[in-house]
Amino acid sequence: MAELNLKHKELDAWIKEIAGMCKPESVYICDGSQHEYDRFMWEMVESGAAVPLNPEKRPGCYLFRSHPSDVARVENRTFIASKTKEEAGPTNNWIDPDELKTTMKNLYNGCMKGRIMYVIPFSMGPIGSPISKIGVEITDSPYVVVNMRIMTRIGTKVIDELGENGEFVKCLHSVGKPLAPGEKDVSWPCAPSIDQKYISQFPEERMIWSYGSGYGGNALLGKKCFALRIAAVQARDEGWLAEHMLILKLTGPDGNFKYVCGAFPSACGKTNLAMMEPTIPGWKVETVGDDISWMKFGKDGRLYAINPEAGFFGVAPGTSMQSNPNAMKTIQKNTIFTNVGLTDDGDVWWEGIGTPAPDHLIDWEGNDWTPDCGRNAAHPNARFTAPAYQCPVIAPEWEDPAGVPVSAILVGGRRKTTIPLVNGSLNWNHGIFLGSIMGSEITTAAITDNVGQVRRDPFAMLPFMGYHAGDYLQHWLNIGKKSDMSKLPRIYYVNWFRKNAEGKFIWPGYGENSRVLKWIVERISGTGSAVTTPIGNMPGIGDIDISGLDISESDMAELLKVDKEAWLLEIESIKENYKTYGDKLPKELAEELAKLEIALK
Ligand code: O2Y
Ligand code: MN
C-alpha cells in the first residue's frame, strides 16, 4: 500500500480505506492495456478458471463456467438503500442504509484475504464526452476485470481524465470468498449462500456495494448498477434520462437516416433488433447500442443519446445466424463466453445456435454431455462478452462524444393479444402513458399461478429504477414540460408477438420488423399516413409496406385492430397496476387512462 499515492486524493483515500477493510494480499491498479488483459487471462487459464478456445475457430476467445448457484442477476438480493423507504418506492427492496452498511461491513471485513484487490477506473461513455460519467470499481475478481475491459473503457486514461478532483461513482465488489493461508482457490469463487449476496445501491451517495456474486449484472458494476440504477437518480437530479434502451440508426434508400431508441423487457429480441438486417430492399440498420441509452439535451433542444457501454453482454442461447447474424459475427473473436457448451474441437455450442448438436461436448457445469442426456448444454442465461467495435454493423458514430439525436422511442413487450403491431403516441404525455403500461405476459413455469397475466414493466426499468417508480414516471413527464415538445422523440408502442387462434405468431418478426420501422420513419418525416384511433395513431391497412411478404390482409387487419373489448379489460388491469404507485401516480397518467376509457366507450 505504501506505493499507492494517486494525485486524486479522494480516490487514493478510498482505495486505502477499502484495502484496510477487505485486507487483500495486494492492491493492483489496472492500466487497461492489452498486455494486462492477456496476462490476467493466462493467469486464469493456469488456475483452471478459464479455458482458451481453439484459436483457429475462435481466436482470442475464452470460456468460463460459473458456480451453478451464481448464474444470473438476483433481483431479490438487490437493494436500493435510499435514506427513506418512501424514496425507494414500492417496486424496490429497501434497507436502511446505515443498517445495510453495518451488515455489509461485517461481510467485507477480511473478505479479500489471500486475493488481489484490483482497482478498475472506468468511463461509462466515450472518455471526455459531456454525457459520460466515471466510476471506479474495486473487485477481487480477475474475471470482472477482463469483462469490464470489454464492457467499458478502463485504465490509466480514465485516471488522467479524473485529474485531481473529478467526480466518480464508488463501486465496491467482492466475490465473498476469502482464502485461508495455503487454501487452493476454486474456479468460480462466490459466497456459499444466497442470503449472503447483496447488490446494494446507495443513491444519495452515488455508491454501489456488491458482495457474494461474480456473475454479470451483479458484478460488472458499470452496467445495471451504475448505468441504470445510480445513473437514473443522477439523471433525475440533473435533468436527463438514463434508460434501458437500445439505440439504432435507420437509413432509407434515399440516404436519409434517423436514430431510434427502444425499451423492451427481457426475451423480446432487443439485441436482435439493435443489429437487425432489414428485409426491405435499400434499408439499413446500424447499431449504436444494444442495452442502455443515456440521453441529454443538446443546445438545439433535442435529446442526444450515447451508449455508455463499449461491449455487448448478450444471451447466447437462441443466438444464431438466423436470429442475429451480426451478433454471431461479432463473437467470432476476442470474446468471453460464460456457461456455454464446449465442443471437442474447442469451439462453443448452445441450444438454438442453429447448427446440429455435436455427438459429445462438455456442458456448462463441466460434465460430459450428449444430445440424449436430457440436460441443456448451455445455461439458459449463458452469456457472451464481446467488444462493440467488432460488430459488422456498428454505426461509425457510435462513439461520438456528442451522442446522436433521437427521433423516436419504441416501447414494447411480448403480448399475444390486445396490443397491436404498432401504435403511435398522440403527444408526449400519451407516449409516457404507453411507456408506463408496457410489459409482457408471464410465461415462466416458475410463476405458474400468474401465467398469462401481464407483468407491467414501465420502460423496461422495473428492476433498474434507483428510486420511486411514480417519481420516475413523473421525471419523464417533467422532461416534456421543460422542453420544446416538438423537438422531443415520438413514442411508439410495438408488439412483434401477436398470436392467432391456433397459437401461432401472426407477424414474422426479426428482419421483417424493418417494415414497422420504415412506417415510423415515414411518420416522423411527415410522409407516412396514419389513422387516429382511441388508442393512438395507427397505420391503416396498406400503410405498412408488406411487398414481398407472405402475409394475408386478414392477418394484417388482425395485427392493426383496436380490440375494444380487450382494451376495456386492459384498462381494468392498468388501473390495478396503477394502484402500486399510491399517491405518487402522476396525475397526467391518471388523466391519460381516463381519456382512453372515454374514447373506447
Ligand atoms: O444475468 C445477468 O447478470 C445479465 S442481465 C442483462 C445483461 C445484458 C443486458 N441486459 C440484461 C438485463 O437483465 O436486462
Ligand atoms: Mn438489459
XYZ file of C-alpha atoms and ligand atoms in Angstrom:
616
model
C 0.000 0.000 0.000
C 2.929 2.319 0.606
C 3.475 2.846 -3.126
C -0.117 3.998 -3.624
C -0.177 7.747 -3.941
C -2.638 8.879 -6.544
C -2.956 12.580 -7.210
C -6.750 12.246 -6.816
C -6.736 12.388 -3.013
C -10.332 11.192 -2.525
C -9.705 8.152 -4.744
C -6.404 7.446 -3.019
C -8.009 7.614 0.420
C -10.950 5.426 -0.640
C -8.690 2.698 -2.057
C -6.699 2.690 1.199
C -9.880 2.579 3.284
C -11.270 -0.390 1.301
C -7.941 -2.231 1.407
C -7.900 -1.715 5.185
C -11.359 -3.269 5.468
C -11.081 -6.109 2.925
C -7.441 -6.995 3.765
C -6.273 -8.263 0.354
C -2.844 -9.746 -0.174
C -2.019 -6.894 -2.570
C -3.574 -3.986 -4.435
C -3.310 -3.579 -8.191
C -4.425 -0.547 -10.218
C -5.479 -1.608 -13.712
C -3.854 0.261 -16.611
C -6.337 -1.162 -19.140
C -3.674 -2.365 -21.591
C -3.952 -5.380 -23.884
C -0.849 -6.781 -22.211
C -2.529 -6.624 -18.815
C -5.696 -8.280 -20.193
C -3.659 -11.117 -21.761
C -1.726 -11.616 -18.518
C -4.907 -11.922 -16.432
C -6.399 -14.319 -18.959
C -3.359 -16.542 -18.857
C -3.289 -16.475 -15.066
C -6.905 -17.630 -15.102
C -6.116 -20.338 -17.649
C -3.254 -21.508 -15.400
C -5.510 -21.562 -12.332
C -8.209 -23.522 -14.204
C -10.774 -20.693 -14.084
C -10.694 -20.120 -17.870
C -10.490 -22.404 -20.887
C -8.848 -20.972 -24.016
C -10.882 -21.823 -27.124
C -9.451 -23.200 -30.355
C -7.541 -20.227 -31.864
C -8.336 -21.416 -35.371
C -12.044 -21.323 -34.692
C -12.361 -18.592 -32.037
C -9.155 -16.560 -31.863
C -8.668 -14.706 -28.582
C -11.740 -16.348 -27.011
C -12.118 -17.927 -23.566
C -14.745 -19.941 -21.763
C -15.676 -19.597 -18.082
C -18.075 -21.754 -16.085
C -19.759 -20.158 -13.109
C -20.859 -21.901 -9.937
C -24.360 -23.365 -10.543
C -25.725 -21.148 -7.766
C -24.384 -17.991 -9.435
C -25.885 -17.749 -12.910
C -27.928 -14.524 -13.185
C -28.870 -11.216 -11.612
C -30.512 -11.734 -8.232
C -33.402 -9.302 -8.001
C -34.486 -10.411 -4.537
C -30.971 -9.611 -3.227
C -30.830 -6.217 -4.995
C -31.369 -3.255 -2.684
C -31.986 0.463 -3.027
C -30.686 1.868 0.246
C -32.045 5.406 -0.014
C -32.435 7.401 3.199
C -36.125 6.564 3.406
C -38.259 3.637 2.224
C -40.590 6.139 0.577
C -37.797 7.290 -1.767
C -37.124 3.718 -2.915
C -40.839 3.221 -3.502
C -42.994 0.117 -3.737
C -41.089 -1.676 -6.516
C -37.613 -1.747 -4.944
C -36.221 -3.728 -1.995
C -35.291 -1.169 0.602
C -32.984 -1.470 3.612
C -31.970 1.399 5.856
C -28.520 2.479 4.552
C -26.883 2.514 7.999
C -28.188 -0.958 8.812
C -27.098 -2.267 5.402
C -23.639 -0.757 5.768
C -23.202 -2.397 9.167
C -24.228 -5.794 7.753
C -22.062 -5.455 4.675
C -19.023 -4.097 6.514
C -19.098 -7.277 8.586
C -19.080 -9.314 5.383
C -16.403 -7.149 3.751
C -14.137 -7.367 6.798
C -11.224 -9.551 5.601
C -13.226 -10.797 2.596
C -10.285 -10.399 0.170
C -7.753 -12.310 2.269
C -5.439 -14.314 0.029
C -6.631 -12.410 -3.053
C -5.537 -9.449 -5.145
C -7.654 -6.300 -4.879
C -7.998 -4.856 -8.377
C -8.851 -1.180 -8.869
C -10.604 -0.536 -12.201
C -11.058 3.114 -13.182
C -13.746 3.100 -15.893
C -15.682 5.505 -18.043
C -19.300 4.949 -18.978
C -19.397 6.538 -22.410
C -16.538 7.885 -24.521
C -13.868 9.454 -22.326
C -14.348 13.201 -22.251
C -17.924 13.227 -23.608
C -20.159 15.705 -21.740
C -22.687 12.878 -21.395
C -20.189 10.314 -19.985
C -19.522 9.568 -16.310
C -16.667 7.930 -14.460
C -16.696 5.106 -11.942
C -14.039 3.158 -10.089
C -14.726 -0.499 -9.344
C -12.734 -2.257 -6.670
C -13.008 -6.024 -7.027
C -11.225 -9.227 -6.053
C -12.289 -10.955 -9.289
C -9.953 -11.010 -12.303
C -12.961 -12.290 -14.320
C -14.660 -8.975 -13.548
C -11.552 -7.058 -14.674
C -11.392 -8.701 -18.107
C -15.141 -8.327 -18.629
C -15.069 -4.666 -17.553
C -12.279 -4.049 -20.081
C -14.646 -5.169 -22.846
C -17.830 -3.614 -21.486
C -16.405 -0.182 -20.552
C -13.337 1.992 -21.178
C -10.883 1.279 -18.370
C -7.409 2.195 -17.159
C -4.848 4.958 -16.889
C -6.606 7.218 -19.376
C -9.602 7.317 -17.028
C -7.414 8.245 -14.030
C -5.940 11.021 -16.187
C -9.449 12.217 -17.066
C -10.348 12.289 -13.342
C -7.500 14.710 -12.634
C -7.134 15.794 -9.018
C -10.765 16.082 -8.063
C -13.002 14.692 -10.789
C -16.298 13.109 -9.721
C -16.584 9.311 -9.709
C -19.033 6.650 -8.550
C -17.560 4.326 -5.917
C -18.255 0.709 -6.843
C -17.101 -1.986 -4.431
C -17.335 -5.650 -5.323
C -16.177 -8.860 -3.701
C -16.940 -12.443 -4.618
C -17.171 -13.075 -0.873
C -14.757 -15.994 -0.636
C -11.589 -15.190 1.295
C -8.765 -17.709 1.093
C -7.083 -19.139 4.183
C -3.251 -19.406 4.038
C -2.374 -22.219 1.596
C -6.015 -22.793 0.599
C -6.431 -23.612 -3.096
C -8.924 -21.410 -4.938
C -11.973 -22.809 -6.727
C -12.614 -21.969 -10.382
C -15.648 -19.740 -9.631
C -15.479 -18.326 -6.112
C -18.675 -16.836 -4.698
C -20.494 -16.624 -1.369
C -21.867 -20.004 -0.306
C -25.477 -18.985 0.303
C -27.987 -16.739 -1.454
C -28.708 -14.666 1.661
C -25.050 -13.662 1.793
C -25.375 -11.986 -1.603
C -26.056 -8.250 -1.671
C -26.310 -5.978 -4.701
C -26.714 -2.637 -2.965
C -27.177 0.834 -4.381
C -26.833 3.903 -2.146
C -28.424 6.545 -4.402
C -27.702 9.665 -2.342
C -24.027 8.776 -2.042
C -23.842 7.581 -5.659
C -22.285 4.413 -4.337
C -22.566 0.674 -5.080
C -21.634 -2.217 -2.801
C -21.882 -5.722 -4.219
C -20.993 -8.877 -2.328
C -21.149 -12.609 -2.889
C -21.795 -12.978 -6.637
C -19.303 -12.955 -9.506
C -21.901 -13.001 -12.291
C -22.912 -10.418 -14.892
C -25.123 -7.636 -13.674
C -24.295 -8.436 -10.034
C -20.557 -7.982 -10.509
C -19.889 -5.850 -13.616
C -20.972 -2.787 -11.724
C -20.803 -0.349 -14.643
C -23.835 -1.945 -16.259
C -27.124 -2.259 -14.395
C -25.949 -0.909 -11.010
C -24.291 2.283 -12.282
C -25.529 2.943 -15.835
C -29.147 2.355 -14.804
C -29.849 2.402 -11.040
C -27.416 5.114 -9.941
C -27.481 6.997 -13.263
C -31.306 7.115 -13.130
C -31.003 9.108 -9.892
C -28.276 11.335 -11.335
C -30.454 11.848 -14.430
C -33.469 12.819 -12.311
C -31.395 15.334 -10.352
C -29.583 16.731 -13.396
C -32.458 16.765 -15.930
C -31.572 13.961 -18.335
C -32.558 10.311 -18.943
C -30.704 7.060 -18.136
C -32.711 4.334 -19.826
C -32.769 0.603 -20.524
C -32.853 1.131 -24.287
C -31.121 0.040 -27.446
C -30.037 2.740 -29.907
C -30.139 2.082 -33.635
C -29.591 4.099 -36.803
C -32.033 3.508 -39.626
C -31.116 4.646 -43.122
C -33.549 4.634 -46.019
C -32.860 4.175 -49.747
C -32.624 7.974 -50.176
C -29.706 8.084 -47.703
C -31.706 9.903 -45.031
C -31.329 8.427 -41.572
C -32.904 8.623 -38.122
C -31.832 7.402 -34.702
C -34.298 5.321 -32.734
C -34.119 4.133 -29.106
C -36.074 1.124 -27.872
C -37.108 -0.142 -24.435
C -38.025 -3.833 -24.229
C -38.202 -6.229 -21.281
C -36.041 -9.344 -21.483
C -36.915 -12.051 -24.044
C -38.219 -9.566 -26.622
C -35.239 -9.736 -29.001
C -33.682 -6.389 -28.058
C -30.128 -7.276 -29.148
C -31.540 -8.814 -32.351
C -33.408 -5.591 -33.153
C -30.345 -3.441 -32.426
C -28.336 -5.424 -35.022
C -31.141 -6.280 -37.405
C -30.716 -6.991 -41.111
C -33.760 -5.348 -42.736
C -35.628 -7.352 -45.341
C -36.917 -4.310 -47.248
C -34.569 -3.502 -50.111
C -32.476 -0.367 -49.674
C -32.965 -0.037 -45.904
C -30.099 -0.388 -43.451
C -29.883 -0.723 -39.662
C -26.666 0.123 -37.815
C -26.064 -0.348 -34.100
C -25.202 2.383 -31.622
C -26.040 0.350 -28.511
C -27.934 -2.804 -27.558
C -28.954 -2.248 -23.929
C -28.565 1.210 -22.373
C -29.082 4.772 -23.566
C -28.127 7.991 -21.773
C -29.945 10.952 -23.271
C -29.168 14.612 -22.621
C -30.443 17.800 -24.217
C -28.258 19.392 -26.864
C -28.077 23.156 -27.412
C -30.693 22.746 -30.161
C -33.241 21.412 -27.660
C -33.130 17.853 -28.996
C -32.276 14.756 -26.969
C -28.871 13.265 -27.799
C -28.085 9.669 -26.848
C -24.867 7.857 -26.111
C -24.343 4.182 -25.461
C -22.477 4.267 -22.137
C -21.087 0.785 -22.769
C -18.296 -0.433 -25.052
C -19.335 -4.072 -25.433
C -22.243 -6.482 -25.548
C -23.106 -8.847 -22.706
C -25.589 -10.883 -24.702
C -27.588 -14.037 -24.055
C -26.016 -16.887 -26.051
C -28.876 -19.467 -26.224
C -31.120 -18.640 -29.172
C -28.469 -16.516 -30.885
C -27.890 -17.929 -34.375
C -27.116 -16.887 -37.943
C -30.871 -16.806 -38.445
C -31.874 -14.768 -35.376
C -28.847 -12.457 -35.242
C -26.121 -12.914 -37.869
C -24.344 -9.732 -36.814
C -24.041 -10.884 -33.203
C -22.681 -14.220 -34.455
C -20.023 -12.369 -36.490
C -19.214 -10.087 -33.532
C -18.421 -13.049 -31.263
C -16.098 -14.778 -33.697
C -13.001 -13.473 -31.880
C -11.813 -11.734 -28.670
C -14.934 -12.831 -26.812
C -15.512 -14.182 -23.316
C -18.130 -16.937 -23.126
C -19.720 -17.843 -19.820
C -21.721 -21.029 -19.186
C -21.963 -22.273 -22.788
C -21.101 -25.787 -24.021
C -17.522 -26.628 -25.093
C -17.202 -28.838 -28.176
C -14.474 -31.478 -28.515
C -12.687 -29.301 -31.089
C -12.520 -26.321 -28.741
C -15.482 -24.315 -30.026
C -18.691 -23.220 -28.325
C -22.227 -24.572 -28.718
C -25.585 -23.711 -27.226
C -29.257 -24.500 -27.676
C -30.609 -22.512 -30.633
C -27.193 -21.797 -32.200
C -28.579 -23.119 -35.477
C -26.112 -25.978 -36.011
C -26.824 -29.610 -35.091
C -25.854 -30.674 -31.595
C -22.484 -32.429 -31.619
C -22.407 -36.062 -30.516
C -20.465 -35.061 -27.444
C -19.442 -31.902 -25.617
C -18.678 -30.604 -22.132
C -21.694 -28.800 -20.714
C -21.795 -25.540 -18.756
C -21.308 -27.434 -15.496
C -18.182 -29.182 -16.808
C -19.830 -32.592 -17.342
C -19.899 -34.844 -20.384
C -22.952 -34.099 -22.486
C -24.651 -35.974 -25.301
C -27.793 -34.920 -27.209
C -29.884 -37.594 -25.478
C -28.756 -36.831 -21.908
C -31.848 -34.783 -21.107
C -29.976 -31.682 -19.956
C -29.146 -28.338 -21.595
C -25.588 -27.961 -22.851
C -25.625 -24.237 -22.074
C -27.288 -22.484 -19.150
C -30.342 -20.525 -20.438
C -28.657 -17.318 -19.179
C -25.244 -18.175 -20.692
C -23.545 -15.056 -21.999
C -21.017 -13.689 -24.450
C -18.993 -10.583 -23.676
C -17.776 -9.032 -26.928
C -16.333 -5.666 -27.986
C -18.907 -3.452 -29.732
C -16.362 -2.343 -32.363
C -16.309 -5.920 -33.686
C -19.975 -5.709 -34.695
C -20.119 -5.626 -38.522
C -22.991 -3.113 -38.417
C -21.696 -0.832 -35.666
C -22.556 2.749 -36.655
C -19.416 4.797 -37.430
C -20.612 7.455 -34.965
C -21.270 5.015 -32.101
C -18.557 6.685 -30.018
C -19.372 10.277 -30.997
C -18.947 12.211 -27.714
C -21.845 14.474 -28.720
C -24.214 11.493 -28.949
C -26.822 11.010 -31.675
C -30.114 12.957 -31.945
C -33.042 10.692 -31.123
C -36.138 10.934 -33.337
C -38.224 8.074 -31.963
C -38.507 5.848 -28.924
C -40.011 2.383 -29.173
C -41.600 0.737 -26.181
C -42.767 -2.832 -26.337
C -43.399 -6.151 -24.746
C -44.420 -9.678 -25.506
C -48.237 -9.695 -25.833
C -50.255 -12.333 -27.680
C -53.468 -10.289 -27.712
C -54.759 -6.698 -27.402
C -51.631 -4.695 -28.245
C -51.399 -4.021 -31.993
C -48.266 -4.361 -34.103
C -47.577 -0.639 -33.785
C -49.329 2.339 -32.234
C -48.025 5.903 -32.269
C -48.473 8.194 -29.277
C -50.748 11.203 -29.655
C -48.418 13.512 -27.721
C -45.608 13.365 -25.131
C -47.817 12.596 -22.110
C -49.658 9.907 -24.052
C -46.267 8.442 -25.007
C -45.260 8.278 -21.340
C -48.602 6.619 -20.650
C -47.758 3.952 -23.276
C -44.329 3.514 -21.645
C -45.954 3.147 -18.240
C -48.306 0.333 -19.335
C -45.866 -1.748 -21.379
C -44.951 -5.233 -20.282
C -45.018 -8.888 -21.160
C -47.254 -11.825 -20.400
C -45.812 -14.025 -17.697
C -44.757 -17.234 -19.396
C -42.299 -18.825 -16.995
C -43.379 -22.007 -15.308
C -41.712 -20.650 -12.151
C -44.640 -18.300 -11.651
C -47.360 -20.758 -12.667
C -50.182 -19.035 -10.804
C -49.718 -15.929 -12.908
C -49.136 -17.429 -16.352
C -50.979 -15.280 -18.904
C -51.085 -12.243 -16.620
C -49.237 -9.136 -17.709
C -46.140 -8.108 -15.791
C -46.105 -4.351 -16.343
C -42.568 -3.107 -16.696
C -42.544 0.660 -17.308
C -39.922 1.474 -19.936
C -38.392 -1.972 -19.075
C -36.958 -0.251 -15.995
C -38.754 -2.077 -13.184
C -35.594 -3.829 -11.868
C -33.421 -0.815 -12.637
C -35.153 2.289 -11.247
C -32.977 3.572 -8.449
C -35.918 5.416 -6.888
C -39.705 5.527 -6.584
C -41.445 4.286 -9.749
C -44.023 7.093 -9.548
C -41.286 9.731 -9.331
C -39.528 8.032 -12.232
C -42.597 8.412 -14.470
C -43.067 11.984 -13.228
C -39.488 12.711 -14.309
C -40.330 11.598 -17.861
C -43.404 13.881 -17.809
C -41.347 16.801 -16.443
C -38.818 16.391 -19.266
C -41.747 17.153 -21.597
C -42.833 20.202 -19.582
C -39.348 21.710 -19.607
C -38.713 21.348 -23.306
C -39.951 22.286 -26.724
C -42.153 19.233 -27.216
C -41.929 19.477 -30.997
C -38.256 18.546 -30.701
C -38.769 15.523 -28.469
C -38.696 11.970 -29.859
C -42.067 10.456 -30.796
C -43.022 7.390 -28.798
C -44.354 4.209 -30.476
C -45.699 1.094 -28.776
C -44.745 -2.016 -30.793
C -45.646 -5.670 -30.332
C -43.988 -8.293 -32.535
C -45.605 -11.178 -30.643
C -49.342 -11.271 -31.528
C -50.674 -14.830 -31.873
C -53.661 -16.222 -33.803
C -56.348 -18.594 -32.518
C -54.042 -21.550 -33.248
C -51.351 -20.040 -31.016
C -49.032 -19.191 -33.953
C -47.222 -15.876 -34.271
C -49.005 -13.694 -36.836
C -46.074 -11.372 -37.541
C -42.784 -12.943 -38.752
C -40.549 -10.640 -36.697
C -36.736 -10.420 -36.987
C -35.687 -8.549 -40.182
C -39.343 -8.041 -41.136
C -39.655 -5.633 -38.210
C -37.896 -3.161 -40.526
C -41.286 -2.714 -42.214
C -42.642 -1.244 -38.991
C -39.511 0.890 -38.538
C -39.998 2.173 -42.083
C -43.547 3.305 -41.274
C -42.288 5.012 -38.108
C -39.587 6.878 -40.010
C -42.124 7.918 -42.631
C -44.360 9.254 -39.853
C -41.542 11.223 -38.235
C -40.531 12.581 -41.620
C -44.096 13.694 -42.292
C -44.656 11.421 -45.296
C -46.416 8.388 -43.785
C -50.140 8.221 -43.173
C -51.989 7.055 -40.095
C -55.467 6.844 -38.696
C -56.292 8.326 -35.338
C -57.912 5.705 -33.119
C -58.943 5.736 -29.437
C -55.586 4.172 -28.507
C -53.266 6.228 -30.722
C -52.148 6.980 -34.285
C -52.045 3.682 -36.132
C -51.185 2.632 -39.656
C -54.217 1.995 -41.818
C -54.350 -1.158 -43.890
C -51.872 -0.557 -46.692
C -49.734 1.932 -44.751
C -47.163 -0.700 -43.790
C -45.024 -1.877 -46.707
C -45.632 -5.630 -46.968
C -44.341 -6.031 -50.521
C -42.685 -9.412 -50.924
C -44.025 -10.627 -47.585
C -46.363 -13.595 -47.439
C -48.995 -12.264 -45.057
C -52.748 -12.126 -45.650
C -54.828 -8.980 -45.485
C -56.887 -10.514 -42.693
C -53.728 -11.137 -40.659
C -52.692 -7.505 -41.201
C -56.175 -6.422 -40.150
C -55.833 -8.527 -37.004
C -52.401 -7.044 -36.231
C -53.726 -3.499 -36.633
C -57.115 -3.970 -34.980
C -58.251 -1.957 -31.970
C -59.902 -4.725 -29.983
C -62.308 -2.669 -27.884
C -63.375 -5.478 -25.560
C -59.776 -6.476 -24.900
C -58.756 -2.860 -24.279
C -61.545 -2.386 -21.740
C -60.164 -5.396 -19.862
C -56.676 -3.947 -20.289
C -57.845 -0.719 -18.664
C -59.029 -2.631 -15.587
C -55.638 -4.326 -15.366
C -53.834 -0.982 -15.757
C -55.987 0.541 -13.002
C -54.971 -2.336 -10.737
C -51.312 -1.824 -11.601
C -51.520 1.956 -11.122
C -52.603 1.346 -7.509
C -48.986 0.274 -6.877
C -47.903 3.903 -7.170
C -50.267 5.100 -4.423
C -50.380 8.880 -4.219
C -47.264 9.086 -6.400
C -49.206 8.114 -9.509
C -48.635 11.146 -11.758
C -51.965 12.903 -12.345
C -51.121 13.198 -16.050
C -51.136 9.397 -16.308
C -54.430 9.056 -14.453
C -55.823 11.590 -16.949
C -54.488 9.649 -19.938
C -56.095 6.485 -18.608
C -59.427 8.258 -18.079
C -59.271 9.742 -21.600
C -58.620 6.296 -23.055
C -61.582 4.813 -21.235
C -63.882 7.550 -22.507
C -62.555 7.229 -26.063
C -63.192 3.492 -26.075
C -66.740 3.618 -24.692
O -27.916 -12.083 -15.880
C -27.186 -11.101 -15.863
O -26.456 -10.830 -14.937
C -27.194 -10.200 -17.003
S -28.653 -9.266 -17.153
C -28.532 -8.386 -18.647
C -27.386 -8.452 -19.387
C -27.304 -7.734 -20.564
C -28.346 -6.957 -20.943
N -29.463 -6.877 -20.212
C -29.593 -7.600 -19.091
C -30.894 -7.446 -18.359
O -31.183 -8.122 -17.405
O -31.668 -6.559 -18.782
Mn -30.845 -5.274 -20.307
